[in-house]
Short mmCIF file of C-alpha atoms in Angstrom, two decimals:
data_model
loop_
_atom_site.label_atom_id
_atom_site.label_comp_id
_atom_site.label_asym_id
_atom_site.label_seq_id
_atom_site.Cartn_x
_atom_site.Cartn_y
_atom_site.Cartn_z
CA UNK A 1 -24.08 19.25 10.27
CA UNK A 2 -21.82 16.35 11.23
CA UNK A 3 -23.75 13.19 11.98
CA UNK A 4 -23.35 11.55 15.38
CA UNK A 5 -24.76 8.13 16.28
CA UNK A 6 -27.62 7.36 18.58
CA UNK A 7 -26.68 6.25 22.10
CA UNK A 8 -26.72 2.56 21.23
CA UNK A 9 -23.97 3.02 18.64
CA UNK A 10 -21.72 5.53 20.43
CA UNK A 11 -18.34 5.15 22.09
CA UNK A 12 -19.78 4.35 25.51
CA UNK A 13 -21.74 1.48 24.00
CA UNK A 14 -18.45 0.13 22.67
CA UNK A 15 -16.91 0.18 26.12
CA UNK A 16 -15.07 3.50 25.74
CA UNK A 17 -16.89 6.03 27.92
CA UNK A 18 -15.36 9.49 27.78
CA UNK A 19 -16.22 13.05 28.70
CA UNK A 20 -14.18 14.36 25.78
CA UNK A 21 -15.78 16.66 23.27
CA UNK A 22 -16.49 14.38 20.33
CA UNK A 23 -16.36 15.59 16.74
CA UNK A 24 -18.24 13.09 14.56
CA UNK A 25 -17.80 12.76 10.80
CA UNK A 26 -16.54 16.27 10.19
CA UNK A 27 -15.70 17.21 6.61
CA UNK A 28 -12.54 18.66 5.12
CA UNK A 29 -12.94 22.37 5.90
CA UNK A 30 -13.92 22.07 9.59
CA UNK A 31 -11.20 19.48 10.22
CA UNK A 32 -8.55 21.72 8.69
CA UNK A 33 -9.87 24.68 10.67
CA UNK A 34 -9.59 22.68 13.88
CA UNK A 35 -6.16 21.31 12.96
CA UNK A 36 -4.88 24.85 12.41
CA UNK A 37 -6.45 26.09 15.65
CA UNK A 38 -4.83 23.18 17.49
CA UNK A 39 -1.42 23.96 15.90
CA UNK A 40 -1.21 20.55 14.23
CA UNK A 41 0.28 21.94 11.02
CA UNK A 42 0.46 24.80 8.54
CA UNK A 43 -1.62 25.78 5.54
CA UNK A 44 0.61 26.12 2.49
CA UNK A 45 0.57 29.03 0.05
CA UNK A 46 -1.45 26.99 -2.43
CA UNK A 47 -3.88 25.44 0.05
CA UNK A 48 -2.50 22.04 1.10
CA UNK A 49 -2.25 21.30 4.83
CA UNK A 50 1.32 20.44 5.85
CA UNK A 51 2.21 18.34 8.91
CA UNK A 52 5.23 16.71 10.49
CA UNK A 53 4.96 13.21 11.96
CA UNK A 54 8.07 13.40 14.13
CA UNK A 55 10.11 10.29 14.81
CA UNK A 56 7.96 7.98 12.69
CA UNK A 57 7.95 8.94 9.02
CA UNK A 58 7.09 5.45 7.76
CA UNK A 59 5.47 2.26 8.95
CA UNK A 60 6.74 0.64 12.15
CA UNK A 61 6.70 -2.86 10.69
CA UNK A 62 8.32 -4.46 13.74
CA UNK A 63 5.77 -3.01 16.15
CA UNK A 64 2.66 -4.75 14.81
CA UNK A 65 1.22 -7.61 16.89
CA UNK A 66 -1.83 -9.86 16.44
CA UNK A 67 -3.73 -11.51 19.27
CA UNK A 68 -3.09 -15.25 19.18
CA UNK A 69 -6.23 -17.07 20.33
CA UNK A 70 -8.44 -19.98 19.33
CA UNK A 71 -9.79 -18.07 16.32
CA UNK A 72 -6.46 -16.95 14.90
CA UNK A 73 -4.22 -19.86 15.93
CA UNK A 74 -4.64 -21.74 12.64
CA UNK A 75 -5.75 -18.82 10.47
CA UNK A 76 -2.70 -16.52 10.75
CA UNK A 77 0.68 -17.03 9.09
CA UNK A 78 2.70 -16.60 12.29
CA UNK A 79 6.33 -15.57 12.04
CA UNK A 80 8.47 -12.51 11.44
CA UNK A 81 5.68 -10.58 9.73
CA UNK A 82 2.75 -11.60 11.94
CA UNK A 83 3.96 -11.54 15.52
CA UNK A 84 1.76 -12.67 18.41
CA UNK A 85 0.63 -11.19 21.69
CA UNK A 86 -1.59 -12.98 24.19
CA UNK A 87 -5.24 -12.16 24.85
CA UNK A 88 -4.23 -11.00 28.33
CA UNK A 89 -1.63 -8.61 26.96
CA UNK A 90 -4.12 -7.15 24.51
CA UNK A 91 -6.73 -6.84 27.27
CA UNK A 92 -4.23 -4.75 29.26
CA UNK A 93 -3.53 -2.65 26.17
CA UNK A 94 -7.24 -2.12 25.56
CA UNK A 95 -7.80 -1.07 29.18
CA UNK A 96 -4.96 1.44 28.96
CA UNK A 97 -6.28 2.81 25.67
CA UNK A 98 -9.73 3.17 27.24
CA UNK A 99 -8.18 5.15 30.11
CA UNK A 100 -6.30 7.34 27.65
CA UNK A 101 -9.52 8.02 25.72
CA UNK A 102 -11.35 8.91 28.92
CA UNK A 103 -8.62 11.42 29.77
CA UNK A 104 -8.74 13.24 26.41
CA UNK A 105 -10.55 16.56 26.19
CA UNK A 106 -11.21 16.22 22.45
CA UNK A 107 -11.70 13.25 20.13
CA UNK A 108 -12.48 12.87 16.45
CA UNK A 109 -14.57 10.01 15.09
CA UNK A 110 -15.16 8.92 11.50
CA UNK A 111 -17.56 6.17 10.39
CA UNK A 112 -16.41 4.85 7.03
CA UNK A 113 -16.38 1.93 4.63
CA UNK A 114 -13.38 -0.18 3.74
CA UNK A 115 -14.24 -1.29 0.20
CA UNK A 116 -16.26 0.23 -2.65
CA UNK A 117 -18.26 -2.87 -3.64
CA UNK A 118 -21.21 -3.00 -1.20
CA UNK A 119 -21.28 -6.78 -0.84
CA UNK A 120 -17.55 -6.89 -0.06
CA UNK A 121 -17.01 -3.89 2.19
CA UNK A 122 -16.58 -3.56 5.95
CA UNK A 123 -17.89 -0.85 8.29
CA UNK A 124 -14.96 0.79 10.09
CA UNK A 125 -15.03 3.35 12.91
CA UNK A 126 -11.81 5.33 13.42
CA UNK A 127 -11.24 7.30 16.63
CA UNK A 128 -8.33 9.76 16.64
CA UNK A 129 -6.86 12.39 18.91
CA UNK A 130 -5.61 14.54 16.02
CA UNK A 131 -7.88 16.46 13.67
CA UNK A 132 -5.58 15.90 10.70
CA UNK A 133 -5.56 12.15 11.32
CA UNK A 134 -9.36 12.26 11.15
CA UNK A 135 -9.10 14.12 7.84
CA UNK A 136 -6.54 11.64 6.57
CA UNK A 137 -8.63 8.55 7.22
CA UNK A 138 -11.80 10.26 5.97
CA UNK A 139 -9.93 11.00 2.75
CA UNK A 140 -8.40 7.54 2.37
CA UNK A 141 -11.47 5.38 3.09
CA UNK A 142 -14.88 5.35 1.40
CA UNK A 143 -17.27 7.94 2.80
CA UNK A 144 -20.89 6.83 3.41
CA UNK A 145 -23.76 9.09 2.41
CA UNK A 146 -25.05 11.17 5.33
CA UNK A 147 -28.27 9.16 5.57
CA UNK A 148 -26.29 6.00 6.33
CA UNK A 149 -24.42 7.53 9.25
CA UNK A 150 -27.19 7.93 11.85
CA UNK A 151 -27.52 4.17 12.27
CA UNK A 152 -23.97 3.23 11.34
CA UNK A 153 -22.92 0.11 13.21
CA UNK A 154 -19.14 -0.43 13.18
CA UNK A 155 -17.86 -3.94 12.49
CA UNK A 156 -14.26 -2.99 13.23
CA UNK A 157 -12.90 -0.11 15.28
CA UNK A 158 -9.49 1.55 15.04
CA UNK A 159 -8.24 3.79 17.86
CA UNK A 160 -5.28 5.97 16.93
CA UNK A 161 -3.44 7.76 19.75
CA UNK A 162 0.04 9.02 18.84
CA UNK A 163 0.50 10.31 22.41
CA UNK A 164 0.00 6.82 23.88
CA UNK A 165 3.18 5.08 24.99
CA UNK A 166 3.07 1.32 25.14
CA UNK A 167 4.75 -0.65 27.92
CA UNK A 168 6.62 -3.72 26.59
CA UNK A 169 6.49 -5.51 29.94
CA UNK A 170 2.73 -5.02 30.22
CA UNK A 171 1.60 -5.13 26.59
CA UNK A 172 3.92 -7.74 25.11
CA UNK A 173 5.43 -5.37 22.54
CA UNK A 174 9.02 -4.29 21.91
CA UNK A 175 8.87 -0.48 22.30
CA UNK A 176 6.59 2.42 23.15
CA UNK A 177 5.09 2.12 19.66
CA UNK A 178 2.43 -0.49 18.98
CA UNK A 179 -0.10 -1.57 16.39
CA UNK A 180 -2.21 -4.16 18.22
CA UNK A 181 -4.71 -6.22 16.21
CA UNK A 182 -7.53 -8.28 17.71
CA UNK A 183 -9.43 -9.99 14.88
CA UNK A 184 -11.82 -11.75 17.25
CA UNK A 185 -12.61 -8.55 19.13
CA UNK A 186 -12.58 -6.54 15.89
CA UNK A 187 -10.38 -3.85 17.38
CA UNK A 188 -7.07 -2.29 16.28
CA UNK A 189 -5.08 -0.05 18.64
CA UNK A 190 -2.35 2.24 17.27
CA UNK A 191 -0.11 4.10 19.71
CA UNK A 192 3.21 5.89 19.80
CA UNK A 193 3.34 6.91 16.13
CA UNK A 194 1.91 9.87 14.23
CA UNK A 195 2.51 8.28 10.83
CA UNK A 196 -1.02 8.26 9.40
CA UNK A 197 -0.39 5.37 7.02
CA UNK A 198 -0.70 2.91 9.92
CA UNK A 199 -4.46 3.52 9.97
CA UNK A 200 -5.08 2.77 6.31
CA UNK A 201 -2.82 -0.28 6.35
CA UNK A 202 -4.78 -1.59 9.31
CA UNK A 203 -7.93 -1.53 7.18
CA UNK A 204 -6.02 -3.34 4.44
CA UNK A 205 -5.06 -6.03 6.97
CA UNK A 206 -8.72 -6.43 7.98
CA UNK A 207 -9.84 -6.96 4.40
CA UNK A 208 -6.91 -9.27 3.68
CA UNK A 209 -8.11 -11.38 6.59
CA UNK A 210 -11.81 -11.40 5.65
CA UNK A 211 -12.06 -11.45 1.86
CA UNK A 212 -10.28 -14.75 1.01
CA UNK A 213 -13.01 -16.57 2.96
CA UNK A 214 -15.44 -15.20 0.34
CA UNK A 215 -13.22 -16.15 -2.59
CA UNK A 216 -12.29 -12.50 -3.20
CA UNK A 217 -8.65 -11.71 -3.95
CA UNK A 218 -7.33 -8.77 -1.88
CA UNK A 219 -4.44 -6.98 -3.58
CA UNK A 220 -1.79 -4.41 -2.72
CA UNK A 221 -2.10 -2.80 -6.13
CA UNK A 222 -3.28 0.19 -8.11
CA UNK A 223 -5.83 -0.21 -10.89
CA UNK A 224 -7.17 1.67 -13.89
CA UNK A 225 -9.45 1.24 -16.89
CA UNK A 226 -8.58 1.83 -20.54
CA UNK A 227 -10.80 3.50 -23.15
CA UNK A 228 -12.05 0.08 -24.29
CA UNK A 229 -13.17 -0.84 -20.77
CA UNK A 230 -10.09 -2.97 -20.11
CA UNK A 231 -8.94 -3.05 -16.49
CA UNK A 232 -5.29 -3.32 -15.47
CA UNK A 233 -3.99 -3.91 -11.97
CA UNK A 234 -0.49 -2.92 -10.83
CA UNK A 235 1.11 -4.84 -7.97
CA UNK A 236 4.08 -3.33 -6.20
CA UNK A 237 5.49 -2.03 -2.96
CA UNK A 238 5.99 1.63 -2.11
CA UNK A 239 8.44 3.26 -4.48
CA UNK A 240 7.91 0.88 -7.41
CA UNK A 241 5.57 3.23 -9.27
CA UNK A 242 2.04 1.97 -8.51
CA UNK A 243 0.60 5.42 -7.96
CA UNK A 244 2.57 7.14 -10.71
CA UNK A 245 1.91 4.56 -13.42
CA UNK A 246 -1.78 4.12 -12.67
CA UNK A 247 -2.42 7.90 -12.77
CA UNK A 248 -2.39 7.87 -16.57
CA UNK A 249 -4.33 10.66 -18.29
CA UNK A 250 -5.46 8.24 -21.02
CA UNK A 251 -7.02 5.77 -18.55
CA UNK A 252 -9.61 6.00 -15.77
CA UNK A 253 -8.18 5.55 -12.26
CA UNK A 254 -9.92 3.03 -10.01
CA UNK A 255 -7.45 3.50 -7.15
CA UNK A 256 -3.77 3.75 -6.28
CA UNK A 257 -3.03 1.20 -3.56
CA UNK A 258 -5.48 -1.44 -2.35
CA UNK A 259 -8.17 -3.39 -4.22
CA UNK A 260 -10.27 -6.52 -4.28
CA UNK A 261 -10.84 -8.82 -7.27
CA UNK A 262 -14.27 -10.43 -7.05
CA UNK A 263 -16.18 -12.47 -9.63
CA UNK A 264 -17.66 -9.29 -11.08
CA UNK A 265 -15.26 -6.41 -10.46
CA UNK A 266 -11.99 -4.92 -9.37
CA UNK A 267 -12.98 -2.56 -6.56
CA UNK A 268 -11.02 0.00 -4.60
CA UNK A 269 -10.74 -0.45 -0.84
CA UNK A 270 -10.32 3.32 -0.53
CA UNK A 271 -11.78 6.67 -1.49
CA UNK A 272 -8.47 8.49 -1.74
CA UNK A 273 -4.82 8.23 -2.70
CA UNK A 274 -1.60 8.22 -0.68
CA UNK A 275 1.30 9.12 -2.95
CA UNK A 276 4.98 9.62 -2.29
CA UNK A 277 5.69 13.34 -2.58
CA UNK A 278 9.48 13.48 -2.54
CA UNK A 279 10.81 14.92 -5.81
CA UNK A 280 7.45 14.82 -7.54
CA UNK A 281 7.83 16.05 -11.10
CA UNK A 282 5.23 18.26 -12.73
CA UNK A 283 6.41 16.97 -16.10
CA UNK A 284 6.47 13.23 -15.30
CA UNK A 285 3.58 13.09 -12.79
CA UNK A 286 1.34 16.10 -13.55
CA UNK A 287 -1.86 14.69 -12.04
CA UNK A 288 -0.27 13.84 -8.71
CA UNK A 289 1.87 16.98 -8.66
CA UNK A 290 -1.26 19.12 -9.06
CA UNK A 291 -2.79 17.66 -5.88
CA UNK A 292 0.03 19.14 -3.77
CA UNK A 293 -1.35 22.58 -4.66
CA UNK A 294 -4.95 21.93 -3.57
CA UNK A 295 -6.98 22.60 -0.46
CA UNK A 296 -7.96 19.25 1.04
CA UNK A 297 -4.62 17.57 0.40
CA UNK A 298 -2.52 16.67 3.44
CA UNK A 299 1.26 16.74 2.96
CA UNK A 300 3.24 14.70 5.49
CA UNK A 301 6.86 15.67 6.18
CA UNK A 302 7.10 18.01 3.20
CA UNK A 303 9.37 20.95 3.98
CA UNK A 304 7.54 24.29 4.09
CA UNK A 305 8.83 27.84 4.56
CA UNK A 306 7.02 29.04 7.72
CA UNK A 307 6.92 32.62 6.44
CA UNK A 308 6.11 32.35 2.73
CA UNK A 309 4.33 28.97 3.13
CA UNK A 310 5.99 27.73 -0.05
CA UNK A 311 6.60 23.97 -0.08
CA UNK A 312 9.74 22.25 -1.35
CA UNK A 313 9.04 18.75 -2.67
CA UNK A 314 12.74 18.13 -3.33
CA UNK A 315 13.89 18.71 0.26
CA UNK A 316 14.20 15.41 2.14
CA UNK A 317 15.48 16.78 5.45
CA UNK A 318 12.31 15.62 7.25
CA UNK A 319 11.84 12.34 5.38
CA UNK A 320 12.58 10.54 2.16
CA UNK A 321 9.06 9.12 2.56
CA UNK A 322 7.17 12.41 2.39
CA UNK A 323 3.55 11.80 1.43
CA UNK A 324 0.47 13.42 -0.10
CA UNK A 325 -3.02 12.18 0.76
CA UNK A 326 -5.94 13.45 -1.30
CA UNK A 327 -9.45 12.42 -2.39
CA UNK A 328 -9.42 10.22 -5.48
CA UNK A 329 -11.52 12.75 -7.38
CA UNK A 330 -8.53 15.13 -7.27
CA UNK A 331 -7.26 12.97 -10.14
CA UNK A 332 -9.24 14.31 -13.14
CA UNK A 333 -10.02 10.94 -14.72
CA UNK A 334 -10.88 8.96 -11.57
CA UNK A 335 -13.74 6.47 -11.53
CA UNK A 336 -16.87 7.82 -9.87
CA UNK A 337 -17.69 4.36 -8.50
CA UNK A 338 -14.15 3.33 -7.50
CA UNK A 339 -14.54 0.04 -9.35
CA UNK A 340 -14.25 -1.49 -12.80
CA UNK A 341 -14.51 -4.80 -14.71
CA UNK A 342 -12.34 -7.80 -13.90
CA UNK A 343 -8.82 -7.29 -15.31
CA UNK A 344 -7.40 -8.04 -18.74
CA UNK A 345 -3.83 -7.32 -17.62
CA UNK A 346 -1.90 -7.79 -14.39
CA UNK A 347 1.32 -5.83 -13.95
CA UNK A 348 3.84 -6.80 -11.28
CA UNK A 349 6.16 -3.88 -10.55
CA UNK A 350 9.59 -4.42 -9.10
CA UNK A 351 12.41 -1.98 -8.43
CA UNK A 352 15.34 -4.33 -9.10
CA UNK A 353 18.26 -2.90 -7.15
CA UNK A 354 20.74 -5.17 -8.95
CA UNK A 355 19.87 -4.08 -12.50
CA UNK A 356 19.34 -7.69 -13.66
CA UNK A 357 15.66 -7.93 -14.60
CA UNK A 358 14.46 -6.74 -18.02
CA UNK A 359 12.22 -3.66 -18.13
CA UNK A 360 9.25 -5.89 -19.07
CA UNK A 361 8.64 -9.65 -19.26
CA UNK A 362 5.56 -11.81 -19.93
CA UNK A 363 4.63 -14.47 -17.35
CA UNK A 364 2.60 -17.67 -17.48
CA UNK A 365 0.05 -18.28 -14.67
CA UNK A 366 2.57 -20.51 -12.88
CA UNK A 367 5.32 -17.90 -13.24
CA UNK A 368 2.87 -15.25 -12.07
CA UNK A 369 2.21 -17.16 -8.85
CA UNK A 370 5.95 -17.73 -8.38
CA UNK A 371 6.80 -14.04 -8.71
CA UNK A 372 3.75 -12.97 -6.70
CA UNK A 373 4.80 -15.17 -3.79
CA UNK A 374 8.41 -14.01 -4.18
CA UNK A 375 7.50 -10.32 -4.19
CA UNK A 376 11.01 -9.26 -5.20
CA UNK A 377 11.78 -5.55 -5.17
CA UNK A 378 14.01 -3.01 -3.44
CA UNK A 379 12.88 -1.24 -0.31
CA UNK A 380 13.18 2.41 -1.16
CA UNK A 381 14.86 4.79 1.29
CA UNK A 382 12.44 6.06 3.92
CA UNK A 383 9.59 3.61 3.28
CA UNK A 384 10.48 1.81 6.49
CA UNK A 385 12.46 3.04 9.46
CA UNK A 386 16.18 2.27 9.19
CA UNK A 387 16.30 1.90 5.39
CA UNK A 388 18.61 4.65 4.16
CA UNK A 389 19.35 3.50 0.61
CA UNK A 390 17.85 0.91 -1.78
CA UNK A 391 18.00 -2.60 -0.38
CA UNK A 392 17.01 -5.79 -2.22
CA UNK A 393 14.22 -7.64 -0.46
CA UNK A 394 11.48 -10.22 -0.95
CA UNK A 395 8.06 -9.10 0.29
CA UNK A 396 5.56 -11.89 -0.21
CA UNK A 397 2.52 -10.98 -2.31
CA UNK A 398 4.03 -7.50 -2.78
CA UNK A 399 2.66 -6.65 0.64
CA UNK A 400 3.77 -9.15 3.29
CA UNK A 401 3.24 -6.79 6.27
CA UNK A 402 -0.49 -6.66 5.50
CA UNK A 403 -1.11 -10.34 4.72
CA UNK A 404 -2.41 -12.13 7.84
CA UNK A 405 -3.05 -15.48 6.16
CA UNK A 406 -0.52 -17.83 4.60
CA UNK A 407 0.79 -16.43 1.28
CA UNK A 408 -0.35 -19.54 -0.59
CA UNK A 409 -3.96 -18.50 0.14
CA UNK A 410 -3.48 -15.30 -1.86
CA UNK A 411 -1.19 -16.90 -4.44
CA UNK A 412 -3.67 -19.64 -5.30
CA UNK A 413 -6.50 -17.12 -5.57
CA UNK A 414 -4.43 -15.05 -8.00
CA UNK A 415 -3.37 -18.04 -10.10
CA UNK A 416 -6.96 -19.27 -10.36
CA UNK A 417 -8.30 -15.89 -11.41
CA UNK A 418 -5.52 -15.34 -13.97
CA UNK A 419 -6.07 -18.75 -15.56
CA UNK A 420 -9.86 -18.49 -15.47
CA UNK A 421 -9.92 -15.04 -17.08
CA UNK A 422 -7.14 -15.56 -19.63
CA UNK A 423 -5.35 -12.57 -18.12
CA UNK A 424 -2.01 -11.37 -19.50
CA UNK A 425 0.62 -10.95 -16.77
CA UNK A 426 3.68 -8.72 -17.08
CA UNK A 427 6.68 -8.27 -14.77
CA UNK A 428 7.94 -4.69 -15.06
CA UNK A 429 11.26 -3.51 -13.65
CA UNK A 430 11.07 0.16 -12.63
CA UNK A 431 14.39 -0.17 -10.80
CA UNK A 432 17.89 0.04 -12.20
CA UNK A 433 19.54 -0.59 -15.55
CA UNK A 434 23.18 -0.67 -16.62
CA UNK A 435 24.36 -1.76 -13.17
CA UNK A 436 23.31 -1.88 -9.54
CA UNK A 437 22.05 0.77 -7.14
CA UNK A 438 23.55 2.33 -4.04
CA UNK A 439 27.09 3.14 -3.05
CA UNK A 440 29.51 2.13 -5.79
CA UNK A 441 26.72 1.05 -8.15
CA UNK A 442 27.03 1.88 -11.85
CA UNK A 443 23.34 1.71 -12.68
CA UNK A 444 20.75 4.41 -13.27
CA UNK A 445 17.02 4.35 -12.54
CA UNK A 446 14.90 3.05 -15.40
CA UNK A 447 13.59 6.06 -17.39
CA UNK A 448 9.90 6.53 -16.67
CA UNK A 449 9.30 7.29 -20.37
CA UNK A 450 10.58 3.79 -21.22
CA UNK A 451 8.34 2.20 -18.60
CA UNK A 452 5.30 4.11 -19.84
CA UNK A 453 6.00 3.16 -23.48
CA UNK A 454 6.29 -0.53 -22.58
CA UNK A 455 3.16 -0.44 -20.45
CA UNK A 456 1.19 1.29 -23.18
CA UNK A 457 2.22 -1.44 -25.61
CA UNK A 458 1.25 -4.15 -23.11
CA UNK A 459 -2.12 -2.60 -22.32
CA UNK A 460 -3.15 -1.81 -25.90
CA UNK A 461 -2.38 -5.41 -26.91
CA UNK A 462 0.39 -4.65 -29.40
CA UNK A 463 3.16 -6.03 -27.19
CA UNK A 464 1.60 -9.51 -27.14
CA UNK A 465 2.17 -9.70 -30.91
CA UNK A 466 5.87 -8.88 -30.62
CA UNK A 467 8.79 -11.26 -31.06
CA UNK A 468 9.96 -12.62 -27.69
CA UNK A 469 13.08 -14.33 -26.41
CA UNK A 470 13.38 -16.59 -23.36
CA UNK A 471 15.37 -15.02 -20.55
CA UNK A 472 18.38 -17.22 -19.83
CA UNK A 473 18.15 -16.74 -16.07
CA UNK A 474 14.45 -16.57 -15.26
CA UNK A 475 12.76 -18.38 -18.15
CA UNK A 476 10.10 -15.75 -18.79
CA UNK A 477 9.45 -14.16 -22.19
CA UNK A 478 11.11 -10.83 -23.01
CA UNK A 479 10.24 -8.71 -26.07
CA UNK A 480 13.07 -8.27 -28.57
CA UNK A 481 11.89 -4.91 -29.88
CA UNK A 482 9.19 -2.37 -29.03
CA UNK A 483 8.49 0.77 -31.10
CA UNK A 484 9.93 3.86 -29.43
CA UNK A 485 12.20 1.89 -27.09
CA UNK A 486 15.92 1.37 -27.66
CA UNK A 487 16.34 -2.42 -28.22
CA UNK A 488 19.47 -2.50 -26.08
CA UNK A 489 17.57 -1.57 -22.92
CA UNK A 490 15.27 -4.58 -23.35
CA UNK A 491 18.24 -6.89 -22.74
CA UNK A 492 19.77 -5.80 -19.40
CA UNK A 493 23.05 -7.62 -20.03
CA UNK A 494 23.67 -5.36 -23.00
CA UNK A 495 23.38 -2.26 -20.79
CA UNK A 496 26.25 -3.35 -18.55
CA UNK A 497 29.78 -2.32 -19.52
CA UNK A 498 31.17 -5.29 -17.59
CA UNK A 499 29.36 -8.39 -18.89
CA UNK A 500 31.15 -10.72 -16.46
CA UNK A 501 29.96 -8.57 -13.57
CA UNK A 502 26.40 -8.83 -14.89
CA UNK A 503 26.64 -12.63 -15.13
CA UNK A 504 27.96 -12.88 -11.57
CA UNK A 505 25.25 -10.61 -10.19
CA UNK A 506 22.55 -12.46 -12.14
CA UNK A 507 23.73 -15.76 -10.70
CA UNK A 508 23.63 -14.28 -7.21
CA UNK A 509 20.10 -12.95 -7.71
CA UNK A 510 18.87 -16.31 -9.03
CA UNK A 511 20.29 -17.90 -5.89
CA UNK A 512 18.42 -15.40 -3.74
CA UNK A 513 15.13 -16.24 -5.46
CA UNK A 514 15.66 -19.99 -5.03
CA UNK A 515 16.62 -19.66 -1.37
CA UNK A 516 13.68 -17.39 -0.60
CA UNK A 517 11.12 -19.61 -2.34
CA UNK A 518 12.11 -22.70 -0.35
CA UNK A 519 9.61 -21.62 2.33
CA UNK A 520 6.74 -22.13 -0.15
CA UNK A 521 7.84 -25.45 -1.67
CA UNK A 522 5.32 -27.48 0.35
CA UNK A 523 2.42 -25.14 -0.50
CA UNK A 524 2.55 -24.95 -4.31
CA UNK A 525 2.18 -27.45 -7.15
CA UNK A 526 4.87 -28.75 -9.50
CA UNK A 527 4.08 -26.21 -12.20
CA UNK A 528 4.88 -23.31 -9.90
CA UNK A 529 8.09 -24.94 -8.68
CA UNK A 530 9.18 -25.51 -12.28
CA UNK A 531 8.75 -21.77 -12.90
CA UNK A 532 11.70 -20.97 -10.63
CA UNK A 533 14.80 -19.39 -12.17
CA UNK A 534 17.50 -21.91 -12.96
CA UNK A 535 20.84 -21.89 -11.16
CA UNK A 536 23.77 -22.02 -13.60
#
């Protein structure tokens, strides 16, 4: 039976009285049954539940607002990423959400943990109007044992109402879509979007706010463990290969997206995975591909034949950012505890749209902090609204939208942990080679077999013993040869037919790095500044 709280821990006690029928902590099968009954989606031929999210098929990055008050005034990195609303505006938003909850005839509630390490987790209650959203967040967060649910006391609450329409004049937002965050009140309100990823990223934002105060490094990364007990973490934005590269049959998966690095462990924030589904390959990504054929997986914006119920992972008519969410144990070699030892290797993944960066480079701790703060990659089509083809960007800490505090807080934590642990750091380009991307570009996407071969060499320790050259533009170390990899591809300039065009584009990219990093010049030491690429 689903567990519901006693009266002192229920919704009314939180200030959200409602006469709605409340479904508490339902499992996979009953939630899918209800979602089908409520016409929220279709069951595919092979068992996955398929839904459409409508207008919003990715995050609404410009619609997230944080309450600016005495607590957050000096704690938040205010600006383009972290935009402010007043306490009064949020109070109006909360009142309107409470009214919307009271008017619902059915609600779904999940009590969950954000974080797999008990001393570094947070209790999160998620209230949704859609059954499949309840299934999604139950899948993506860590599920408490039943005995812990009767007296579960939420520290943070997320209310997710896609049907809610925000009022910019009343709520201080810019559209009918809003993600409102009140760190002091420990409440997050999501309205006007059915994209389920907003819920999980809200939990990431909570932990990114809390954990640095405990000296724990929160990371937008995947992580796995090798056969010798060696942990590797993979930083990178959506589309750079975090999920694909960490789901390696020869290594144990800790998690695919969000982790903490404490003194004793790398621990998953989640209990599930959220992988891009568009053009998944059974050959290249067999473990992830298999999840799209399982009961309990939710497929967002994957095209399905309404008669045969056959899915088409290659059809992007609904979204380039189609997604699969599934429990982490759907990956055969997943960690039972969702955690592992502190890392031996840190991998920073970038999808270089210009085709300038080598496929792999070794970084010093200072260079690691420089490239972590830079967060260079290409936004992949569909990851955010309005992005229709690859676009070069800098996303601080490889996850700027989820970093409430100043980037230097996270950068210094990373640098300290890398130096203290003697960790090897590698910058891996999963983007383009032989030229640039997009309209008129001559480049092609880096072969995944090349990336895997280079990563295997880095993780088994053999790459560290290779001969290296110093990159003329960025100053990091690049291997000259790696068994099984064509030497030419290790030197990106050699892959370009037009060497002068490469030199010009490299110079332009170096300039972009230097211009972007100017915002951090007053927050880092001389060693980090000296790690910048050099303008010709």
